[in-house]
mmCIF file of C-alpha atoms in Angstrom:
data_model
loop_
_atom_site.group_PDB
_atom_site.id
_atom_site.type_symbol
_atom_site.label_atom_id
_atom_site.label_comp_id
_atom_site.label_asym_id
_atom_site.label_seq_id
_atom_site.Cartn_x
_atom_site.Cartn_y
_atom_site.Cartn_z
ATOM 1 C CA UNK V 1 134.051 -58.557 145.977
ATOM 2 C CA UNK V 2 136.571 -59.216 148.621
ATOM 3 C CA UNK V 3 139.914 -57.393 148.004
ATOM 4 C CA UNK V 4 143.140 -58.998 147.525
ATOM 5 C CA UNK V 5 145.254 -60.922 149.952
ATOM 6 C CA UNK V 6 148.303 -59.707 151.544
ATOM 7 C CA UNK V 7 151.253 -61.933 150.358
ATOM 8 C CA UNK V 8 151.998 -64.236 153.465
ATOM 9 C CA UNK V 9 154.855 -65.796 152.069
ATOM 10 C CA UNK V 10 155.876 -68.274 149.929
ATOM 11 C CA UNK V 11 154.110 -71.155 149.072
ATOM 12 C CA UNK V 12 150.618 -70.719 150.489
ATOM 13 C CA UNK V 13 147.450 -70.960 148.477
ATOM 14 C CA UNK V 14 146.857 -68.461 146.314
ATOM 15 C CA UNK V 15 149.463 -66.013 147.623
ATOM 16 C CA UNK V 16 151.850 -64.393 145.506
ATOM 17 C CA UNK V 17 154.963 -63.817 147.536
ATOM 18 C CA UNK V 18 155.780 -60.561 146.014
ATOM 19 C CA UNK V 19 158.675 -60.272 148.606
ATOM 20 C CA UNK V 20 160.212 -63.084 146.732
ATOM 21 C CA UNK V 21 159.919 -62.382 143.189
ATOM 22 C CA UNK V 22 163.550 -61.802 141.790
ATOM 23 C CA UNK V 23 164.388 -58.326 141.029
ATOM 24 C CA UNK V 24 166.888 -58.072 137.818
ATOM 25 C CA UNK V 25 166.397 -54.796 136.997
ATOM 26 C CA UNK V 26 164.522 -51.948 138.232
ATOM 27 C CA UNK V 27 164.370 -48.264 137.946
ATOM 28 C CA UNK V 28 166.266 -45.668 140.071
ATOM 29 C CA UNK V 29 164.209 -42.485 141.795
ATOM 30 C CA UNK V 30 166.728 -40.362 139.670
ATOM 31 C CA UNK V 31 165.682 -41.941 136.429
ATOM 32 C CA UNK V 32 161.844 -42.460 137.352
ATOM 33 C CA UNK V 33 161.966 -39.059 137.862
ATOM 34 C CA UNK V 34 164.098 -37.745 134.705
ATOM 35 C CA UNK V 35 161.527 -40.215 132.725
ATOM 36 C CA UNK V 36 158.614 -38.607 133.786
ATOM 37 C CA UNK V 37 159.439 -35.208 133.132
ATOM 38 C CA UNK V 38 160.322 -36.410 129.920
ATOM 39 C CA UNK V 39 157.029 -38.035 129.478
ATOM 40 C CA UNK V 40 154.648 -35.193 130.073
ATOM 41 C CA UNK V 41 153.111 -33.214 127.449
ATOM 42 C CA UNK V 42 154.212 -33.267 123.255
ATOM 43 C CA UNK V 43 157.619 -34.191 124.469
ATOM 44 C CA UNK V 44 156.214 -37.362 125.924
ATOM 45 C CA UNK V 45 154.700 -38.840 122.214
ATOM 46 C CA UNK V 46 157.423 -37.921 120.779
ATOM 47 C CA UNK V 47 159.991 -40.200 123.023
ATOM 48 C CA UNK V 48 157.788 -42.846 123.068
ATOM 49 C CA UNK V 49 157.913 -42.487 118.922
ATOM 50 C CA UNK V 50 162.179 -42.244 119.360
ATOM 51 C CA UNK V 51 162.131 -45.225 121.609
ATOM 52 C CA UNK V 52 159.734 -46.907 118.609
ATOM 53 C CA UNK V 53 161.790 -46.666 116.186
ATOM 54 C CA UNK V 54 165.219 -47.266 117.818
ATOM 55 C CA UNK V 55 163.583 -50.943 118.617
ATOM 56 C CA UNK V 56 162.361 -50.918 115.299
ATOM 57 C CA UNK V 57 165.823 -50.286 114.077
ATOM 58 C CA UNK V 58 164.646 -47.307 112.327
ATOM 59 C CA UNK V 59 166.894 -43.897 111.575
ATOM 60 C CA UNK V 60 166.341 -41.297 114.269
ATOM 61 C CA UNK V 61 164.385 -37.920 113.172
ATOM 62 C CA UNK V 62 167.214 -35.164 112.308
ATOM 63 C CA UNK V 63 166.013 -32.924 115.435
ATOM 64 C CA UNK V 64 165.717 -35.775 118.291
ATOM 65 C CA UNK V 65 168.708 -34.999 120.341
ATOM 66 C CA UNK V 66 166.219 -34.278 123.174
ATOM 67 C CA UNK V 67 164.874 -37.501 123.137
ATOM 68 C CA UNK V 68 167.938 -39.157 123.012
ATOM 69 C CA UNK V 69 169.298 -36.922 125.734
ATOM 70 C CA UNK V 70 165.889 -37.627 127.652
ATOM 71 C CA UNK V 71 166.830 -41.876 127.101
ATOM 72 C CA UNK V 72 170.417 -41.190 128.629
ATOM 73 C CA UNK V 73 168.802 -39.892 131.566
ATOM 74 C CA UNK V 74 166.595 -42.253 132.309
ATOM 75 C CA UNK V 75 168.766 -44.878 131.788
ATOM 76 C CA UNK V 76 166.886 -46.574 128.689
ATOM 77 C CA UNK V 77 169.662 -46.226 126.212
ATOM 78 C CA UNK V 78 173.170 -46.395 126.401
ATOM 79 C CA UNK V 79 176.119 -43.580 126.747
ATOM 80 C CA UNK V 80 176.010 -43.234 123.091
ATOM 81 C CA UNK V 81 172.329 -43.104 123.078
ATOM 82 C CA UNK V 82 172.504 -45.449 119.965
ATOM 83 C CA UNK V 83 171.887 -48.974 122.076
ATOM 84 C CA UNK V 84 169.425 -49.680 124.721
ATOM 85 C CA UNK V 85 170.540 -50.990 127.894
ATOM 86 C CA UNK V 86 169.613 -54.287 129.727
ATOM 87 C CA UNK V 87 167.469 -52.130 131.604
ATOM 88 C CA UNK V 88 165.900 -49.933 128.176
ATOM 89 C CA UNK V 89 165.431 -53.373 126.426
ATOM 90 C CA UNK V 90 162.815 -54.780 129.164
ATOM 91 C CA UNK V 91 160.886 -50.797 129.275
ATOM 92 C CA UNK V 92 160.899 -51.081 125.325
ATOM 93 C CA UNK V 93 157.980 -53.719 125.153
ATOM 94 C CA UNK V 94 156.093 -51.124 127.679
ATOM 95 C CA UNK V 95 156.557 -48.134 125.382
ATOM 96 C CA UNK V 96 156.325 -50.673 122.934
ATOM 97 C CA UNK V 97 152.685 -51.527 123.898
ATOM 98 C CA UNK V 98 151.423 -48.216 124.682
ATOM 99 C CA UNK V 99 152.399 -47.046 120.905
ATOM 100 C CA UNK V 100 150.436 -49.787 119.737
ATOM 101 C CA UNK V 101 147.480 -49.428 121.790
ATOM 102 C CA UNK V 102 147.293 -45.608 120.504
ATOM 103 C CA UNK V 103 147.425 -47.167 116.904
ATOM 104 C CA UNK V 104 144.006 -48.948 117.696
ATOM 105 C CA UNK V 105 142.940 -46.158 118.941
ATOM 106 C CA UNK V 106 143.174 -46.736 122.936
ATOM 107 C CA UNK V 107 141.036 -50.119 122.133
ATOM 108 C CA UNK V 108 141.304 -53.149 123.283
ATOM 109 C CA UNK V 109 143.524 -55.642 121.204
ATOM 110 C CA UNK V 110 142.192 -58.078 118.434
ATOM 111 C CA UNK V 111 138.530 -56.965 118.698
ATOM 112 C CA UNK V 112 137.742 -57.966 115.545
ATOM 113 C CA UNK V 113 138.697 -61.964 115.795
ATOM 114 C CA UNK V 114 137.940 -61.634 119.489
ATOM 115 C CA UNK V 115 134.365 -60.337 120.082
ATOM 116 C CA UNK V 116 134.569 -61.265 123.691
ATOM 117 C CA UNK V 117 137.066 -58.438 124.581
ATOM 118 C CA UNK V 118 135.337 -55.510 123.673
ATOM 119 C CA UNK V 119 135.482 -53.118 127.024
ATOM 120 C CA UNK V 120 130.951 -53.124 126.754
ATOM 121 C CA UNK V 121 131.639 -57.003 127.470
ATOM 122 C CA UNK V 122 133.577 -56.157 130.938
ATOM 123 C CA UNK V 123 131.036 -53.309 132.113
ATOM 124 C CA UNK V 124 129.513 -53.070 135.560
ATOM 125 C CA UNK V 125 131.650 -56.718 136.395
ATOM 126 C CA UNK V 126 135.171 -57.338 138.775
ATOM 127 C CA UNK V 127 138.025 -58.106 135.898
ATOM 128 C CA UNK V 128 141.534 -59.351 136.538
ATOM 129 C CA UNK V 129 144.360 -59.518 133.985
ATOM 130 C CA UNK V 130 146.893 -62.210 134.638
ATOM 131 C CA UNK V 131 149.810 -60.738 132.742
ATOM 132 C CA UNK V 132 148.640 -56.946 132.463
ATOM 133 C CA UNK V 133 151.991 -55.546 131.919
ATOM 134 C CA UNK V 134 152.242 -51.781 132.918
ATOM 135 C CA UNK V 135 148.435 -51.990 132.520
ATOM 136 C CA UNK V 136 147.301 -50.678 128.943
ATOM 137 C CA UNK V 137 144.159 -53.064 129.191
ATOM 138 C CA UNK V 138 143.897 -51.910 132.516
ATOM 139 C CA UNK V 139 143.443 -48.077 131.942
ATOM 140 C CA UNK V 140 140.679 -49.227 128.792
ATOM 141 C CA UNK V 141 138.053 -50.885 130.864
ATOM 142 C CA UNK V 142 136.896 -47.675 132.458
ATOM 143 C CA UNK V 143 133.207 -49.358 132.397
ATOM 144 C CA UNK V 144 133.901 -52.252 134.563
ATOM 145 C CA UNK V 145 133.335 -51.688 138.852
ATOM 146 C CA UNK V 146 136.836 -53.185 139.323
ATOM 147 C CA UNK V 147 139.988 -53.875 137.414
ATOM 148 C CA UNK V 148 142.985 -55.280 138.720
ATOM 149 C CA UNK V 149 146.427 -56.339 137.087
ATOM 150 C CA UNK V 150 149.039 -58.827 137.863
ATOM 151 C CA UNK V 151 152.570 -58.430 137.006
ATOM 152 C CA UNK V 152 155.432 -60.201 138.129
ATOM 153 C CA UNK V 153 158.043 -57.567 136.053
ATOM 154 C CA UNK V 154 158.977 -54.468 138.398
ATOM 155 C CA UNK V 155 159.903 -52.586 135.486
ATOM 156 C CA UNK V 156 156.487 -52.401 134.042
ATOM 157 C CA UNK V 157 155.342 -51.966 137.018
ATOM 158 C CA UNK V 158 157.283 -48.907 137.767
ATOM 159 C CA UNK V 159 156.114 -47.395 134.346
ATOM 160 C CA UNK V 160 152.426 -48.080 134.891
ATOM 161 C CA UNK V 161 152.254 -44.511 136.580
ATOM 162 C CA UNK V 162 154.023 -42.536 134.297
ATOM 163 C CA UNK V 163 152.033 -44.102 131.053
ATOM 164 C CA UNK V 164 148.798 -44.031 132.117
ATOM 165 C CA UNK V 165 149.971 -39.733 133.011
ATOM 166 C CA UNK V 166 151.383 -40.050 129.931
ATOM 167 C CA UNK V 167 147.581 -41.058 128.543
ATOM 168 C CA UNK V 168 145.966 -38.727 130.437
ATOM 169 C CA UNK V 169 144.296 -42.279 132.618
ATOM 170 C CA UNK V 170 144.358 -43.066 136.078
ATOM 171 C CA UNK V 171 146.910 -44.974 137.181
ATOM 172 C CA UNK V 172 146.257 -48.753 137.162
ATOM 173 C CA UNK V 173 146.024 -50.983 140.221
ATOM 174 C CA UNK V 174 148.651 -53.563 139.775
ATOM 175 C CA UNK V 175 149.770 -56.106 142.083
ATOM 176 C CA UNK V 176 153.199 -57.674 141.687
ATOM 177 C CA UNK V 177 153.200 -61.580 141.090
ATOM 178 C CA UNK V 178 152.790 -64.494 139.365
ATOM 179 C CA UNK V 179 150.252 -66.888 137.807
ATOM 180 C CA UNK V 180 150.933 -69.660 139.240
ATOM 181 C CA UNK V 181 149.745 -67.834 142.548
ATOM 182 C CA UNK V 182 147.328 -65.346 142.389
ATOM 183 C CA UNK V 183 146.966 -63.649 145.885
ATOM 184 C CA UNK V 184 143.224 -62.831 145.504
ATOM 185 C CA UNK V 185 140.821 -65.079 147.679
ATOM 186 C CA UNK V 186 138.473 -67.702 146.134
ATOM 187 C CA UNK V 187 136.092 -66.515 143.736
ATOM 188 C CA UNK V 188 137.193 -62.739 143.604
ATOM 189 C CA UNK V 189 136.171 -61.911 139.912
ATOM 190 C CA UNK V 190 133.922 -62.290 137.452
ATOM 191 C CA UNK V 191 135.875 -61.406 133.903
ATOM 192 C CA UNK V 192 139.318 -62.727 133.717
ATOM 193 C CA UNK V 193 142.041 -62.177 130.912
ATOM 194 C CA UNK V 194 145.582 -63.625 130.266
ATOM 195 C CA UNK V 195 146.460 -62.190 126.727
ATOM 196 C CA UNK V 196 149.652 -63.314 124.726
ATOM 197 C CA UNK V 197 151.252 -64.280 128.498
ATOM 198 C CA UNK V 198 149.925 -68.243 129.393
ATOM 199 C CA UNK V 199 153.452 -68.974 127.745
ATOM 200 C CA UNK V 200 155.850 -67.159 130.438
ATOM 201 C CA UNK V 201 153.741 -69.699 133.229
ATOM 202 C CA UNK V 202 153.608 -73.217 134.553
ATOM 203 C CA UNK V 203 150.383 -73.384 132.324
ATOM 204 C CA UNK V 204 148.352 -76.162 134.612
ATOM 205 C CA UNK V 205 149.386 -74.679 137.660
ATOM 206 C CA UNK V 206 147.768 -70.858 136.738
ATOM 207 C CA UNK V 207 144.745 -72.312 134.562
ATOM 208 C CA UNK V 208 144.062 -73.870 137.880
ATOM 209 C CA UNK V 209 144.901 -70.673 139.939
ATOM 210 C CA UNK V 210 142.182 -68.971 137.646
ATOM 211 C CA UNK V 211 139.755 -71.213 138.144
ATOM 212 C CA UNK V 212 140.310 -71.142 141.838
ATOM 213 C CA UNK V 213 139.477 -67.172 141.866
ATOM 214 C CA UNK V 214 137.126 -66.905 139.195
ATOM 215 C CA UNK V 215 133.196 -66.389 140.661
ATOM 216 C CA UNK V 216 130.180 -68.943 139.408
ATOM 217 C CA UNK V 217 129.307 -67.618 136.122
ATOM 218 C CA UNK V 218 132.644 -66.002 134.988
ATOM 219 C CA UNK V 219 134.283 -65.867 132.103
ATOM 220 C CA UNK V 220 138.235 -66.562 131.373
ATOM 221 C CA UNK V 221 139.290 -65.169 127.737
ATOM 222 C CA UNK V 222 142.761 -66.482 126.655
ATOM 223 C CA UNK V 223 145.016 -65.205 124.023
ATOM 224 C CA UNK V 224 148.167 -66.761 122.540
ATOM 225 C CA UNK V 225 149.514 -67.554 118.974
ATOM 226 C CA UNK V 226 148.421 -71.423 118.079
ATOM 227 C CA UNK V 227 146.838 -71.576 121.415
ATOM 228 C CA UNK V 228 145.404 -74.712 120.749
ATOM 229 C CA UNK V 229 148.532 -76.317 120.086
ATOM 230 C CA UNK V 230 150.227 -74.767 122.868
ATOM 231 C CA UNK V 231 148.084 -76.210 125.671
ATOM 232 C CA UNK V 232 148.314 -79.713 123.378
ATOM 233 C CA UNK V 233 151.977 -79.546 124.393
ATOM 234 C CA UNK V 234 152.215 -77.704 127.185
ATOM 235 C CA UNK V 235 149.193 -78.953 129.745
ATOM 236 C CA UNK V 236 149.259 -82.769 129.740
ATOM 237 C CA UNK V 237 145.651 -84.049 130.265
ATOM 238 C CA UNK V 238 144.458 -80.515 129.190
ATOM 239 C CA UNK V 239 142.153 -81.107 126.369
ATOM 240 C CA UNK V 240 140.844 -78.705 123.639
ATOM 241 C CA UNK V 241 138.140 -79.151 121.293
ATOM 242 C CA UNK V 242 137.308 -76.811 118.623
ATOM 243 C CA UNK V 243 133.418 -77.624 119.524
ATOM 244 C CA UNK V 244 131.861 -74.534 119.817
ATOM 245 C CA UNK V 245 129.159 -76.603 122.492
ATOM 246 C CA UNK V 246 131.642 -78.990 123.915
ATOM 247 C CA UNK V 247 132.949 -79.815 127.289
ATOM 248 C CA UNK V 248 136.571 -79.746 128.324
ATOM 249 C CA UNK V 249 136.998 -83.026 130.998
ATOM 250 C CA UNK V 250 140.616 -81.722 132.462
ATOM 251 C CA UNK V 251 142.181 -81.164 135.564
ATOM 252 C CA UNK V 252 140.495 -77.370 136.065
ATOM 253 C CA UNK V 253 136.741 -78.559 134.983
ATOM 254 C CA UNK V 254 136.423 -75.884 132.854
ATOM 255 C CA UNK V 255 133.513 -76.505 130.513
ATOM 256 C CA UNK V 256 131.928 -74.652 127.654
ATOM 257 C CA UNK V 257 135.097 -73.767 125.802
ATOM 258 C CA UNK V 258 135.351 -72.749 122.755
ATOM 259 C CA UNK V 259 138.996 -71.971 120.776
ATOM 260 C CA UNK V 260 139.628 -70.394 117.784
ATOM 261 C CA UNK V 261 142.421 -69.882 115.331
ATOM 262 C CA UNK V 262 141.798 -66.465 113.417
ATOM 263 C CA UNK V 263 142.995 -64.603 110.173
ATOM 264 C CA UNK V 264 145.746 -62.888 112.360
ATOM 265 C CA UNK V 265 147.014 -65.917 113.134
ATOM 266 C CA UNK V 266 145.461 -65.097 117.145
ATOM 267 C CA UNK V 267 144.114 -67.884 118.731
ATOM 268 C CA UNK V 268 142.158 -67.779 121.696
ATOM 269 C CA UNK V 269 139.471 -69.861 124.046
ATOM 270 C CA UNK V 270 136.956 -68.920 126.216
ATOM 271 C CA UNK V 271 135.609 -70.469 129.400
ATOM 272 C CA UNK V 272 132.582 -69.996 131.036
ATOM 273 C CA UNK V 273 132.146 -71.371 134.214
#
């Protein structure tokens, strides 16, 4: 498969003009590097589990003044070490994530009311993940010939190294930018995913994006609480069937879908081109 466009600046097809994106908040060397010291080894697990259950709101263990001292640092939590910062709040769905995807046991999420995402399905095939954060998805699909991620948040980003160390993975290939234009040529993959992030996007303008880059014969698997509803609302002259069989007549000629709401409350559709 051909490998991804260079962003040639804003506004042409398919190009993500990374140099654009707006940067909010970012990391510093200094705390990149006090971070990933303190990410290495037992000490790492156990301020990803401080960082848990500050988010969670949960008391601190008696003997985590190294963690908290680690947090100052790195510029995650506050002074006080009591608050995140603007900064630590953005990180904390990374650390966030990677907690939960050891809870599963480094699987893939909502396997059981989504069949389709198992890592056999992705083997041997070119995968993108619209969305991928700092890449926990990513760093599971060690079967498939390629996996690439798209992020437009620098700060997940800038973790995706020191997490996947952290897991004892190879660090992701990420590209910075957003849905609405993917800077891969026509037809680049073969497996696509967008899990639990269509709702952070212009939704008709990236559905149409991934149809523009997915290959004859690939699959797109979507994720997103009441996902049927949301594209109701969301993409006007999108329309979903629950039809198992049926054919989706919309403005990215997607046919074969098939949505589902589960017992987790997870909805998600499938296309097959």
């Amino acid at each position: 498969m051909p490998p991804p466009r260079e962003p040639s600046g804003a506004g042409s097809r398919g190009t993500a003009a990374a140099g654009t994106l707006p940067v909010t908040l970012r990391f510093t060397h200094p705390q990149l590097d006090a971070l990933a010291a303190a990410l290495e080894g037992e000490d790492g697990a156990r301020l990803i589990s401080w960082l848990h259950a500050l988010g969670g709101g949960e008391a601190a263990a008696p003997d985590a003044e190294p963690q908290r001292q680690a947090a100052i640092r790195s510029g995650l939590v506050d002074p006080s070490g009591s608050r995140f910062t603007p900064l630590g709040v953005v990180a904390y769905h990374s650390f966030r994530e990677f907690r939960l995807w050891e809870e599963r046991g480094r699987a893939m999420p909502h396997l059981a009311e989504v069949p389709e995402l198992a890592a056999e399905s992705f083997r041997g095939r070119d995968v993108l993940e619209v969305g991928s954060g700092f890449g926990c998805n990513l760093i599971t699909l060690g079967s498939a010939r390629r996996v690439i991620g798209l992020e437009s948040e620098l700060v997940y980003c800038q973790l995706s190294p020191l997490l996947a160390a952290a897991a004892g993975r190879p660090t992701p290939t990420i590209a910075r930018g957003v849905g609405e234009e993917l800077p891969f040529p026509d037809q680049s993959f073969d497996s696509m995913l967008c899990l639990s992030a269509l709702q952070y996007m212009e939704v008709e303008v990236a559905l149409a994006e991934m149809y523009r880059v997915l290959a004859p014969n690939g699959v797109l698997v979507l994720t997103l609480k009441h996902l049927a509803g949301f594209l109701r609302t969301k993409a006007s002259g999108f329309r979903l069937t629950r039809s198992p069989k049926a054919h989706a007549r919309d403005a990215v000629s997607y046919t074969h879908l098939r949505a589902h709401e589960t017992a987790m409350n997870i909805s998600y559709a499938v296309f097959c081109l």
